[in-house]
Amino acid sequence: FRSGIQAPQASQKLTELKLRFKDFEGIISEFGIVQDDIENLDSSASQCTERDSFENAYFDLTAKIVDFIDTHTESTTQQAAVDFENESNTSRISHSARIKLPPLDLPKFSGAYDEWLPFYDYFKATVDHNEDISDVQKMRYLKSCCKEEAAGIIGSVPITEQNYQVALQLLVDRYHNLNYIIYRHIKDLFNIPKIRESSASTLQRLLDDTLKNLRALENLEQPVNQWDTLIVYLTTSKFDPETYKLWEEKWSGELASLANLTEFLE
């Protein structure tokens, strides 16, 4: 019996060891009874030595077993707590991925360069910085906002807590290129089509396209308020001959501002 439990291994079943230890605790009493009978028959010093030797071995082994049981009971309890926490986290993430999201009025993003900054700023304020929304839910909102090219960039990224920041960073790396966005708005100003036949709608469209790009450039901290002469020249070069003639009659010999041009077209 002693050889079976004298050096308990971590792999030994804790329950089995506890059961065997219950039997082991009674051995000292049984030994005492038997040893008393022996010493009544033989009171020599050798029998006293035998008693001392047995008791020392018994209590030494008892101490080892108690320490082993206490240590591994604590480890088992801690592991159970860890397992429970992991299961709880997994369950919470799974539940977050399944529950119906509260409706939010979020813009869609297709991958068009002129959509990126308005979308990104609004999404950050409404979802990304919202501490009441889990990252799994943020990931679902992000995927629901993206379509066409943008959807393809993050489409293969699974919906998990860890992947939310991964997916958002993929979009930032692809679209948050301020130099490119600025150049595109400037290019769009130059590429506004020339008016072939004057009408209220064509003149209004010319003005709208011009102001839209200028506002975007101003939001990108470009010195738009210093560009009046350039913008007036660029825009009036898109006029049809009749409209340009009216403009020249009004502003011939005088340097017009963007405000003057806006007033003229409106």
XYZ file of C-alpha atoms in Angstrom:
266
model
C 0.000 0.000 0.000
C 2.825 2.374 0.889
C 4.560 1.908 -2.457
C 1.358 2.900 -4.280
C 1.050 6.351 -2.709
C 4.462 7.249 -1.356
C 5.328 9.351 -4.416
C 2.013 10.468 -5.926
C 2.232 11.731 -9.482
C 0.360 14.723 -10.952
C -1.242 12.384 -13.435
C -2.716 10.208 -10.682
C -6.428 10.628 -10.293
C -7.109 12.988 -7.399
C -10.369 11.280 -6.462
C -8.689 7.861 -6.265
C -5.945 9.244 -4.039
C -8.482 10.809 -1.675
C -10.309 7.490 -1.344
C -7.110 5.581 -0.644
C -6.074 8.184 1.905
C -9.250 7.565 3.906
C -8.130 3.947 4.372
C -4.567 5.065 5.042
C -5.662 7.264 7.963
C -6.855 4.169 9.881
C -3.532 2.371 9.579
C -1.928 4.217 12.497
C -4.683 3.006 14.844
C -4.427 -0.588 13.619
C -0.649 -0.471 13.967
C -0.917 0.853 17.503
C -3.169 -2.045 18.552
C -0.930 -4.690 16.988
C 2.276 -3.059 18.234
C 0.915 -2.865 21.791
C 0.314 -6.630 21.728
C 3.832 -7.261 20.401
C 5.421 -5.043 23.050
C 3.460 -6.844 25.774
C 5.155 -10.017 24.616
C 8.532 -8.420 23.839
C 9.425 -5.239 25.716
C 12.900 -4.955 24.202
C 14.233 -1.669 22.865
C 14.002 -2.968 19.323
C 10.204 -2.875 19.502
C 10.217 0.760 20.642
C 12.500 1.544 17.744
C 10.090 -0.223 15.394
C 7.183 1.906 16.705
C 9.159 5.149 16.280
C 10.296 4.166 12.803
C 6.748 3.327 11.661
C 5.198 6.479 13.135
C 7.875 8.717 11.578
C 7.325 7.127 8.165
C 3.539 7.358 8.568
C 3.441 11.042 9.451
C 6.013 11.929 6.803
C 3.935 10.213 4.124
C 0.696 11.706 5.495
C 2.146 15.215 5.206
C 3.170 14.584 1.584
C -0.261 13.275 0.639
C -2.096 16.165 2.323
C 0.146 18.695 0.558
C -0.408 16.952 -2.772
C -4.202 16.895 -2.373
C -4.342 20.543 -1.279
C -2.125 21.714 -4.149
C -3.957 19.819 -6.869
C -7.388 20.645 -5.489
C -6.482 24.357 -5.765
C -5.108 23.856 -9.300
C -8.247 22.021 -10.339
C -10.423 24.787 -8.903
C -8.400 27.486 -10.701
C -8.521 25.588 -13.994
C -12.261 25.144 -13.609
C -12.585 28.896 -13.090
C -10.478 29.583 -16.190
C -12.503 27.094 -18.225
C -15.727 28.697 -17.026
C -14.449 32.171 -17.911
C -13.375 31.018 -21.369
C -16.716 29.351 -21.948
C -18.483 32.495 -20.735
C -16.426 34.688 -23.082
C -17.049 32.356 -25.999
C -20.743 32.263 -25.202
C -20.862 36.050 -24.895
C -19.080 36.553 -28.214
C -21.273 33.989 -29.921
C -24.375 35.619 -28.447
C -23.186 39.088 -29.536
C -22.669 37.789 -33.044
C -26.222 36.408 -33.182
C -28.407 39.013 -31.483
C -30.262 41.562 -33.559
C -28.368 44.842 -33.732
C -30.110 48.043 -32.647
C -30.844 50.073 -35.789
C -28.371 52.870 -36.474
C -28.645 55.348 -39.325
C -25.228 54.670 -40.818
C -24.022 55.752 -44.269
C -23.008 53.182 -46.853
C -19.469 53.076 -48.216
C -18.815 51.647 -51.649
C -15.127 52.443 -51.944
C -15.555 55.780 -53.747
C -12.849 58.185 -52.608
C -15.295 61.059 -52.006
C -17.374 58.875 -49.662
C -14.515 57.813 -47.406
C -13.948 60.774 -45.073
C -17.646 61.492 -44.387
C -18.244 57.783 -43.807
C -15.159 57.278 -41.633
C -15.794 60.327 -39.438
C -19.440 59.386 -38.917
C -18.680 55.715 -38.248
C -15.986 56.591 -35.700
C -18.296 58.956 -33.825
C -21.335 56.659 -33.896
C -19.858 53.160 -33.610
C -16.092 52.991 -33.103
C -16.001 55.342 -30.089
C -19.192 53.914 -28.574
C -18.151 51.963 -25.463
C -21.612 50.424 -25.073
C -21.143 48.376 -28.262
C -18.963 45.251 -28.249
C -16.302 44.761 -30.915
C -18.305 41.882 -32.386
C -21.271 44.212 -32.854
C -19.002 46.940 -34.251
C -17.716 44.406 -36.774
C -21.274 43.590 -37.821
C -22.112 47.280 -38.216
C -18.941 47.802 -40.274
C -19.771 44.945 -42.626
C -23.356 46.156 -42.990
C -22.099 49.580 -44.102
C -19.696 48.349 -46.765
C -20.760 47.478 -50.293
C -19.191 46.878 -53.690
C -15.396 47.333 -53.591
C -15.252 48.111 -49.856
C -17.277 45.003 -49.030
C -14.823 42.894 -51.000
C -11.880 44.151 -48.941
C -13.272 42.943 -45.606
C -15.694 40.307 -46.868
C -13.461 37.356 -46.013
C -12.642 38.575 -42.491
C -14.664 36.531 -39.952
C -16.843 38.362 -37.434
C -14.943 38.131 -34.121
C -13.870 40.475 -31.316
C -10.250 40.466 -32.488
C -11.042 40.978 -36.171
C -12.943 44.253 -35.791
C -9.791 46.376 -35.568
C -8.197 44.255 -38.313
C -11.095 44.941 -40.706
C -11.274 48.640 -39.892
C -7.517 49.017 -40.404
C -7.765 47.305 -43.802
C -10.177 50.028 -44.916
C -8.055 52.799 -43.393
C -4.925 51.499 -45.132
C -6.748 51.382 -48.445
C -8.726 54.632 -48.416
C -7.280 57.028 -45.845
C -4.787 58.540 -48.283
C -5.256 62.283 -47.923
C -2.915 63.218 -50.767
C -4.828 60.994 -53.155
C -8.184 62.375 -51.993
C -7.001 65.974 -52.419
C -5.648 65.288 -55.909
C -8.890 63.596 -56.930
C -10.978 66.598 -55.875
C -8.665 68.940 -57.791
C -8.839 66.664 -60.812
C -12.633 66.649 -60.603
C -12.648 70.464 -60.667
C -10.684 70.446 -63.902
C -12.774 67.628 -65.373
C -16.184 69.252 -64.918
C -17.691 69.049 -68.409
C -18.069 72.163 -70.553
C -21.610 73.468 -71.032
C -22.738 73.039 -74.616
C -26.146 74.609 -74.319
C -27.123 77.021 -71.569
C -30.017 76.173 -69.258
C -30.866 76.696 -65.589
C -30.190 73.042 -64.803
C -26.798 72.853 -66.542
C -25.614 76.073 -64.885
C -26.802 74.849 -61.498
C -25.009 71.528 -61.980
C -21.810 73.365 -62.865
C -22.049 75.427 -59.689
C -22.936 72.415 -57.517
C -20.028 70.313 -58.797
C -17.624 73.197 -58.273
C -18.741 74.012 -54.732
C -18.900 70.337 -53.735
C -15.237 69.808 -54.514
C -14.219 73.113 -52.947
C -15.983 72.253 -49.698
C -14.278 68.873 -49.643
C -10.885 70.498 -50.186
C -11.615 73.051 -47.472
C -12.423 70.210 -45.071
C -9.047 68.754 -45.981
C -7.463 72.022 -44.776
C -6.588 73.303 -48.234
C -6.379 77.149 -48.618
C -9.505 77.342 -50.783
C -10.220 80.926 -49.692
C -7.059 81.985 -51.554
C -8.062 80.368 -54.840
C -10.807 82.743 -56.034
C -9.032 83.893 -59.184
C -8.130 80.360 -60.223
C -11.600 78.966 -59.532
C -13.352 81.832 -61.333
C -11.176 81.343 -64.416
C -11.579 77.548 -64.343
C -15.358 77.686 -63.941
C -16.060 80.402 -66.510
C -13.981 78.442 -69.018
C -16.763 75.822 -68.835
C -19.432 78.342 -69.935
C -21.177 78.091 -73.261
C -20.588 81.132 -75.529
C -23.853 82.875 -74.601
C -23.311 82.559 -70.849
C -19.699 83.641 -71.158
C -20.757 86.755 -73.075
C -23.166 87.710 -70.278
C -20.425 87.175 -67.733
C -17.969 89.349 -69.622
C -20.534 92.141 -69.918
C -21.016 92.120 -66.151
C -17.421 91.745 -65.033
C -15.322 93.051 -67.913
C -12.214 94.765 -66.622
C -12.953 93.903 -62.982
C -11.537 90.992 -60.996
C -14.472 88.878 -59.822
C -14.525 86.744 -56.673
C -15.964 83.291 -56.110
C -18.872 84.937 -54.320
C -19.543 87.046 -57.441
C -19.477 83.914 -59.601
C -21.835 82.078 -57.268
C -24.270 84.976 -57.305
C -24.124 85.146 -61.118
C -24.881 81.440 -61.582
C -27.656 81.375 -59.025
